[in-house]
XYZ file of N, CA and C in Angstrom:
630
model
N 71.540 113.570 124.537
C 72.426 113.924 123.422
C 73.874 113.661 123.835
N 74.646 113.069 122.928
C 76.018 112.732 123.248
C 76.864 113.984 123.442
N 77.757 113.930 124.410
C 78.702 114.998 124.652
C 80.073 114.588 124.107
N 80.853 115.551 123.710
C 82.155 115.276 123.111
C 83.251 116.060 123.818
N 84.470 115.529 123.716
C 85.618 116.170 124.337
C 86.850 115.890 123.483
N 88.008 116.335 123.929
C 89.247 116.077 123.212
C 89.980 114.908 123.863
N 90.667 114.128 123.056
C 91.431 112.992 123.564
C 92.775 113.487 124.068
N 92.892 113.559 125.386
C 94.147 113.993 125.987
C 94.571 115.364 125.500
N 95.823 115.455 125.049
C 96.347 116.723 124.537
C 96.315 116.782 123.014
N 95.611 115.826 122.383
C 95.527 115.792 120.925
C 94.372 116.670 120.449
N 94.249 116.787 119.130
C 93.108 117.511 118.564
C 92.033 116.550 118.072
N 92.064 115.306 118.581
C 91.083 114.296 118.190
C 89.830 114.450 119.049
N 88.703 114.626 118.404
C 87.424 114.758 119.109
C 86.821 113.379 119.337
N 86.427 113.115 120.576
C 85.840 111.819 120.928
C 84.572 112.031 121.748
N 83.648 111.057 121.709
C 82.466 111.133 122.572
C 82.874 110.840 124.008
N 81.997 111.137 124.953
C 82.311 110.905 126.364
C 82.117 109.450 126.767
N 81.862 108.579 125.809
C 81.790 107.135 126.013
C 82.599 106.439 124.932
N 83.175 105.315 125.277
C 83.945 104.517 124.310
C 83.453 103.082 124.361
N 83.215 102.477 123.216
C 82.769 101.085 123.142
C 83.990 100.165 123.252
N 83.971 99.270 124.227
C 85.068 98.313 124.394
C 84.877 97.098 123.512
N 85.977 96.631 122.919
C 85.888 95.529 121.965
C 86.199 94.153 122.515
N 86.393 94.017 123.839
C 86.727 92.705 124.383
C 85.566 91.727 124.261
N 84.354 92.249 124.103
C 83.181 91.372 123.994
C 82.976 90.836 122.588
N 83.768 91.312 121.621
C 83.576 90.923 120.230
C 84.588 89.851 119.820
N 84.170 88.920 118.970
C 85.137 87.976 118.416
C 84.642 86.539 118.402
N 85.479 85.677 117.855
C 85.170 84.252 117.803
C 85.471 83.597 119.153
N 84.758 82.528 119.447
C 84.977 81.780 120.678
C 86.122 80.792 120.466
N 87.096 80.823 121.369
C 88.209 79.873 121.338
C 88.232 79.111 122.658
N 88.612 77.829 122.627
C 88.599 77.016 123.850
C 89.423 77.595 124.986
N 90.524 78.287 124.655
C 91.409 78.795 125.687
C 91.309 80.308 125.865
N 90.175 80.878 125.431
C 90.003 82.318 125.591
C 88.591 82.584 126.084
N 88.200 83.844 126.164
C 86.883 84.207 126.679
C 85.766 83.493 125.929
N 84.856 82.908 126.689
C 83.744 82.171 126.090
C 82.502 83.041 125.898
N 82.560 84.265 126.412
C 81.358 85.099 126.416
C 81.346 86.148 125.307
N 82.244 86.023 124.338
C 82.258 86.998 123.248
C 81.062 86.783 122.320
N 80.683 87.842 121.605
C 79.534 87.766 120.706
C 80.004 87.683 119.259
N 79.160 87.139 118.391
C 79.555 86.880 117.013
C 79.493 88.149 116.157
N 79.792 87.974 114.874
C 79.869 89.118 113.964
C 78.540 89.884 113.885
N 77.450 89.155 113.743
C 76.149 89.804 113.613
C 75.810 90.625 114.848
N 76.065 90.051 116.011
C 75.771 90.758 117.255
C 76.717 91.941 117.448
N 77.963 91.776 117.053
C 78.933 92.872 117.124
C 78.462 94.044 116.284
N 78.012 93.742 115.083
C 77.550 94.795 114.176
C 76.334 95.514 114.756
N 75.458 94.779 115.414
C 74.275 95.397 116.013
C 74.678 96.367 117.122
N 75.672 95.974 117.931
C 76.146 96.842 119.007
C 76.762 98.113 118.434
N 77.607 97.946 117.423
C 78.274 99.106 116.833
C 77.271 100.022 116.150
N 76.280 99.435 115.480
C 75.250 100.245 114.824
C 74.498 101.095 115.848
N 74.143 100.490 116.994
C 73.428 101.238 118.026
C 74.320 102.332 118.607
N 75.603 102.019 118.796
C 76.530 103.015 119.318
C 76.607 104.224 118.394
N 76.709 103.960 117.102
C 76.789 105.055 116.138
C 75.508 105.881 116.127
N 74.370 105.208 116.280
C 73.092 105.924 116.354
C 73.082 106.888 117.535
N 73.750 106.491 118.620
C 73.788 107.305 119.828
C 74.926 108.327 119.802
N 75.688 108.349 118.707
C 76.782 109.298 118.615
C 78.092 108.810 119.191
N 78.163 107.528 119.533
C 79.388 106.958 120.089
C 80.208 106.372 118.939
N 81.185 107.117 118.492
C 81.996 106.687 117.353
C 83.429 106.393 117.774
N 83.616 106.068 119.038
C 84.935 105.763 119.613
C 84.924 104.303 120.041
N 85.784 103.478 119.443
C 85.803 102.040 119.710
C 87.221 101.627 120.088
N 87.333 100.895 121.167
C 88.633 100.412 121.644
C 88.695 98.898 121.523
N 89.851 98.400 121.104
C 90.049 96.958 121.011
C 91.530 96.658 121.256
N 91.942 95.452 120.951
C 93.354 95.062 121.066
C 93.569 93.863 120.165
N 94.794 93.721 119.671
C 95.013 92.602 118.758
C 95.066 91.256 119.470
N 94.971 91.268 120.797
C 94.921 90.009 121.541
C 93.483 89.574 121.815
N 92.520 90.485 121.719
C 91.141 90.128 122.036
C 90.642 89.073 121.057
N 90.244 87.921 121.618
C 89.753 86.806 120.797
C 90.729 86.530 119.654
N 92.005 86.592 119.989
C 93.079 86.313 119.031
C 92.961 87.135 117.748
N 92.638 88.403 117.914
C 92.589 89.295 116.765
C 91.249 89.364 116.067
N 90.337 88.467 116.396
C 89.050 88.470 115.690
C 88.159 89.623 116.143
N 88.448 90.187 117.313
C 87.709 91.392 117.714
C 87.965 92.506 116.708
N 89.215 92.720 116.366
C 89.551 93.737 115.375
C 88.879 93.430 114.041
N 88.892 92.157 113.656
C 88.287 91.761 112.387
C 86.781 92.034 112.389
N 86.102 91.684 113.479
C 84.657 91.886 113.562
C 84.320 93.376 113.522
N 85.111 94.186 114.200
C 84.869 95.629 114.193
C 85.048 96.185 112.786
N 86.122 95.797 112.127
C 86.360 96.273 110.769
C 85.270 95.850 109.807
N 84.858 94.596 109.899
C 83.794 94.097 109.030
C 82.482 94.826 109.296
N 82.196 95.071 110.567
C 80.956 95.766 110.928
C 80.935 97.172 110.349
N 82.026 97.893 110.503
C 82.086 99.260 109.980
C 81.951 99.267 108.459
N 82.553 98.284 107.810
C 82.446 98.190 106.356
C 81.006 97.899 105.944
N 80.385 96.942 106.625
C 79.004 96.590 106.288
C 78.037 97.756 106.522
N 78.351 98.562 107.516
C 77.483 99.690 107.851
C 77.775 100.917 106.996
N 78.787 100.815 106.139
C 79.112 101.925 105.251
C 79.734 103.113 105.958
N 80.422 102.849 107.053
C 81.033 103.921 107.840
C 82.404 104.277 107.264
N 82.616 105.540 107.019
C 83.907 105.987 106.516
C 84.942 105.945 107.638
N 86.186 105.595 107.269
C 87.243 105.479 108.278
C 87.420 106.768 109.061
N 87.297 107.912 108.384
C 87.526 109.184 109.057
C 86.393 109.570 110.003
N 85.313 108.806 110.003
C 84.171 109.142 110.853
C 84.171 108.386 112.174
N 85.173 107.549 112.392
C 85.260 106.824 113.661
C 86.671 106.957 114.227
N 86.753 106.863 115.546
C 88.047 106.848 116.232
C 88.271 105.426 116.719
N 89.292 104.773 116.201
C 89.593 103.397 116.575
C 90.879 103.357 117.395
N 90.796 102.718 118.533
C 91.972 102.554 119.390
C 92.262 101.068 119.539
N 93.517 100.696 119.411
C 93.892 99.304 119.618
C 95.172 99.272 120.428
N 95.553 98.093 120.858
C 96.728 97.940 121.710
C 97.575 96.780 121.205
N 98.876 96.914 121.374
C 99.787 95.852 120.985
C 100.586 95.395 122.195
N 101.192 94.252 122.065
C 102.136 93.622 122.989
C 101.961 92.120 122.954
N 100.729 91.653 123.110
C 100.513 90.215 123.178
C 100.484 89.573 121.797
N 100.776 90.372 120.771
C 100.971 89.812 119.444
C 102.345 89.157 119.384
N 102.590 88.408 118.297
C 103.902 87.797 118.128
C 104.963 88.899 118.048
N 105.979 88.799 118.892
C 107.026 89.803 118.900
C 106.859 90.820 120.005
N 105.694 90.839 120.674
C 105.436 91.753 121.787
C 105.719 93.201 121.390
N 106.612 93.873 122.095
C 106.909 95.268 121.795
C 108.220 95.416 121.034
N 108.627 94.379 120.345
C 109.840 94.478 119.541
C 109.617 95.461 118.402
N 110.707 95.978 117.876
C 110.596 96.938 116.773
C 109.860 96.314 115.593
N 110.181 95.060 115.294
C 109.541 94.407 114.147
C 108.035 94.310 114.334
N 107.602 93.965 115.555
C 106.173 93.821 115.815
C 105.452 95.157 115.706
N 106.041 96.196 116.280
C 105.412 97.511 116.235
C 105.360 98.027 114.810
N 106.414 97.793 114.040
C 106.427 98.291 112.669
C 105.422 97.567 111.800
N 105.143 96.295 112.119
C 104.071 95.600 111.399
C 102.743 96.297 111.656
N 102.505 96.699 112.929
C 101.282 97.399 113.260
C 101.235 98.763 112.564
N 102.396 99.450 112.512
C 102.465 100.777 111.907
C 102.103 100.739 110.432
N 102.422 99.642 109.762
C 102.158 99.535 108.331
C 100.715 99.169 108.007
N 99.916 98.804 108.996
C 98.547 98.380 108.723
C 97.705 99.449 108.024
N 97.830 100.750 108.376
C 97.034 101.749 107.648
C 97.317 101.760 106.149
N 98.551 101.458 105.771
C 98.891 101.407 104.353
C 98.182 100.227 103.694
N 98.204 99.094 104.371
C 97.530 97.906 103.841
C 96.040 98.181 103.663
N 95.451 98.887 104.630
C 94.035 99.215 104.536
C 93.756 100.105 103.326
N 94.678 101.018 103.033
C 94.471 101.905 101.890
C 94.654 101.161 100.573
N 95.575 100.216 100.547
C 95.726 99.384 99.355
C 94.431 98.622 99.108
N 93.841 98.095 100.175
C 92.574 97.364 100.052
C 91.469 98.280 99.539
N 91.461 99.529 100.011
C 90.436 100.485 99.585
C 90.553 100.794 98.096
N 91.782 101.041 97.635
C 91.995 101.336 96.213
C 91.662 100.116 95.369
N 92.037 98.944 95.854
C 91.753 97.713 95.120
C 90.250 97.513 94.950
N 89.501 97.771 96.017
C 88.044 97.628 95.955
C 87.452 98.624 94.950
N 87.991 99.821 94.931
C 87.506 100.866 94.024
C 87.679 100.439 92.559
N 88.776 99.749 92.284
C 89.058 99.318 90.913
C 88.519 97.921 90.611
N 88.019 97.244 91.637
C 87.577 95.874 91.440
C 88.731 94.964 91.082
N 89.873 95.211 91.726
C 91.096 94.464 91.413
C 91.708 93.920 92.699
N 92.551 92.896 92.601
C 93.240 92.374 93.785
C 94.241 93.402 94.325
N 94.570 93.292 95.581
C 95.534 94.194 96.198
C 96.911 94.080 95.549
N 97.250 92.881 95.087
C 98.557 92.694 94.453
C 98.684 93.531 93.184
N 97.574 93.717 92.471
C 97.593 94.553 91.270
C 97.898 96.005 91.637
N 97.305 96.459 92.731
C 97.530 97.826 93.171
C 98.992 98.021 93.574
N 99.554 97.023 94.253
C 100.954 97.117 94.671
C 101.881 97.244 93.457
N 101.625 96.439 92.425
C 102.445 96.519 91.213
C 102.216 97.839 90.483
N 100.958 98.267 90.424
C 100.656 99.530 89.746
C 101.343 100.704 90.430
N 101.454 100.627 91.752
C 102.155 101.685 92.492
C 103.631 101.716 92.122
N 104.246 100.547 92.014
C 105.658 100.487 91.630
C 105.876 101.106 90.252
N 105.008 100.777 89.311
C 105.136 101.361 87.965
C 104.910 102.867 88.014
N 103.964 103.309 88.826
C 103.683 104.742 88.939
C 104.870 105.497 89.524
N 105.670 104.807 90.326
C 106.837 105.442 90.941
C 108.078 105.350 90.063
N 107.915 104.785 88.875
C 109.026 104.756 87.928
C 109.838 103.490 87.886
N 109.402 102.457 88.620
C 110.112 101.171 88.558
C 109.882 100.559 87.184
N 110.967 100.221 86.488
C 110.845 99.736 85.114
C 110.244 98.343 85.040
N 110.735 97.436 85.885
C 110.291 96.050 85.800
C 110.361 95.391 87.174
N 109.293 95.456 87.963
C 109.290 94.813 89.273
C 109.540 93.313 89.152
N 110.307 92.766 90.067
C 110.565 91.323 90.083
C 109.416 90.645 90.830
N 108.762 89.708 90.180
C 107.593 89.047 90.748
C 107.905 87.574 90.976
N 107.765 87.128 92.216
C 107.946 85.712 92.514
C 106.682 84.945 92.145
N 106.822 83.825 91.479
C 105.660 83.055 91.007
C 105.752 81.622 91.499
N 104.801 81.232 92.349
C 104.780 79.869 92.864
C 103.971 78.935 91.976
N 103.210 79.503 91.039
C 102.473 78.693 90.072
C 102.189 79.563 88.845
N 101.923 78.951 87.688
C 101.750 79.715 86.446
C 100.712 80.824 86.532
N 99.633 80.601 87.277
C 98.573 81.604 87.347
C 99.056 82.909 87.965
N 100.099 82.826 88.786
C 100.646 84.042 89.387
C 101.227 84.965 88.317
N 101.787 84.371 87.294
C 102.326 85.164 86.195
C 101.189 85.834 85.430
N 100.097 85.107 85.237
C 98.924 85.704 84.585
C 98.414 86.897 85.397
N 98.422 86.737 86.737
C 97.963 87.816 87.610
C 98.839 89.055 87.450
N 100.146 88.842 87.410
C 101.071 89.964 87.305
C 100.907 90.700 85.975
N 100.730 89.951 84.900
C 100.542 90.573 83.586
C 99.242 91.365 83.554
N 98.207 90.837 84.188
C 96.918 91.527 84.248
C 97.051 92.898 84.911
N 97.947 92.993 85.886
C 98.115 94.247 86.618
C 98.574 95.391 85.732
N 99.137 95.074 84.563
C 99.575 96.130 83.653
C 98.417 96.991 83.170
N 97.209 96.472 83.267
C 96.033 97.225 82.813
C 95.565 98.264 83.832
N 96.107 98.191 85.044
C 95.663 99.103 86.099
C 96.556 100.350 86.136
N 95.955 101.495 86.060
C 96.675 102.766 86.136
C 96.160 103.554 87.338
N 97.065 103.948 88.214
C 96.699 104.739 89.382
C 96.798 106.227 89.066
N 95.850 106.982 89.581
C 95.913 108.436 89.423
C 96.913 109.009 90.421
N 97.304 110.255 90.217
C 98.209 110.901 91.166
C 97.565 110.976 92.541
N 96.260 111.188 92.573
C 95.550 111.256 93.844
C 95.593 109.913 94.570
N 95.451 108.819 93.826
C 95.493 107.493 94.448
C 96.886 107.178 94.973
N 97.908 107.567 94.230
C 99.280 107.348 94.688
C 99.514 108.108 95.991
N 99.073 109.349 96.043
C 99.233 110.161 97.254
C 98.442 109.555 98.415
N 97.244 109.039 98.120
C 96.400 108.410 99.134
C 97.095 107.194 99.734
N 97.746 106.401 98.889
C 98.454 105.206 99.365
C 99.659 105.568 100.219
N 100.340 106.639 99.874
C 101.602 106.981 100.530
C 101.436 107.820 101.789
N 100.293 108.493 101.934
C 100.126 109.462 103.019
C 100.413 108.894 104.415
N 99.950 107.657 104.757
C 100.193 107.176 106.126
C 101.576 106.564 106.338
N 102.401 106.515 105.301
C 103.699 105.842 105.440
C 104.623 106.586 106.389
N 105.253 105.842 107.274
C 106.270 106.380 108.165
C 107.534 105.549 107.973
N 108.614 106.208 107.624
C 109.852 105.489 107.314
C 110.336 104.688 108.524
N 110.780 103.460 108.270
C 111.387 102.633 109.305
C 112.285 101.616 108.635
N 113.090 100.942 109.437
C 113.982 99.940 108.877
C 113.176 98.819 108.225
N 113.800 98.184 107.241
C 113.157 97.039 106.612
C 112.951 95.942 107.639
N 111.844 95.235 107.523
C 111.527 94.138 108.432
C 111.488 92.841 107.640
N 112.318 91.890 108.021
C 112.260 90.576 107.388
C 113.461 90.189 106.555
N 113.949 91.041 105.620
C 115.029 90.599 104.746
C 116.353 90.468 105.486
N 117.238 89.670 104.932
C 118.571 89.525 105.500
C 119.397 90.771 105.222
N 120.229 91.130 106.170
C 121.079 92.303 106.002
C 122.194 92.009 104.999
N 122.701 93.069 104.385
C 123.841 92.919 103.486
C 125.090 92.630 104.297
N 126.121 92.011 103.693
C 127.354 91.691 104.424
C 127.918 92.916 105.130
N 128.232 92.750 106.405
C 128.822 93.832 107.164
C 127.814 94.702 107.890
N 126.515 94.536 107.595
C 125.491 95.327 108.255
C 124.871 94.556 109.414
N 124.263 95.282 110.320
C 123.619 94.648 111.453
C 122.384 93.871 111.040
N 121.938 92.988 111.930
C 120.750 92.180 111.664
C 119.524 93.072 111.622
N 118.678 92.899 110.612
C 117.458 93.686 110.491
C 116.343 93.066 111.309
N 115.423 93.894 111.830
C 114.307 93.363 112.620
C 113.514 92.324 111.845
N 113.169 91.228 112.521
C 112.313 90.219 111.908
C 113.023 89.269 110.971
N 114.360 89.418 110.806
C 115.054 88.569 109.846
C 115.562 87.286 110.471
N 115.570 87.203 111.793
C 115.999 85.993 112.475
C 114.981 85.605 113.514
N 114.921 84.329 113.810
C 114.019 83.816 114.828
C 114.789 82.863 115.722
N 114.744 83.085 117.013
C 115.402 82.164 117.932
C 114.702 80.816 117.858
N 115.487 79.759 117.676
C 114.920 78.421 117.553
C 115.405 77.575 118.719
N 114.487 76.895 119.383
C 114.843 76.035 120.503
C 114.786 74.596 120.013
N 115.857 73.857 120.266
C 115.940 72.468 119.830
C 115.208 71.571 120.802
N 115.175 70.274 120.483
C 114.491 69.327 121.337
C 115.176 69.193 122.689
N 116.439 69.647 122.788
C 117.157 69.585 124.058
C 116.911 70.830 124.884
N 116.185 71.803 124.283
C 115.902 73.020 125.013
C 116.952 74.083 124.834
N 117.966 73.829 124.024
C 119.041 74.776 123.806
C 118.734 75.666 122.621
N 119.006 76.946 122.750
C 118.808 77.890 121.658
C 119.768 77.510 120.533
N 119.203 77.248 119.354
C 120.038 76.805 118.228
C 121.045 77.859 117.838
N 120.733 79.135 118.098
C 121.656 80.191 117.718
C 122.888 80.217 118.598
N 122.860 79.493 119.720
C 123.992 79.468 120.644
C 124.883 78.257 120.423
N 124.498 77.407 119.479
C 125.255 76.183 119.277
C 126.370 76.406 118.281
């Protein structure tokens, strides 16, 4: 019978064994050749859950992120609720390493997962849920960028989606405030994380220094 304990000084209950995710993922020429595919990954996770091992560790560098993808797909296929497993991952070898922008991208992933969950519940695209959330928060007319006519049709379709107060709260619960990532700063303000990229020219000189 599986034994359980607490994770460090937290109140998170974990089994006395943890499944490592380095063995899961797609095979890449310049990475581990001994990883197992999606079907085999799911079989391992299913057996672990049968044994009471609901603690899985991975990293966004394992098999270039496909380990995380295989684990997520396996849990979804097995009908496992997010709150019934403890997932641990690691960052650094992603683009941006431990920069604020990189970490904040990771921090926002739980929100993206919840948007996907609500979208699946409604049988709608995630973009519809994002627009419906804006309307639910009182935004009169969100500005929608359209790269082709069908995008406008998609945006208009989203008007049919209404989120409940419970769904709005569900989407917002994991949010942690942080600086904007990506947009250009307003005149006189400091550079925002992720808004600039150092570019090296063919001469090897940083373009930002020229």
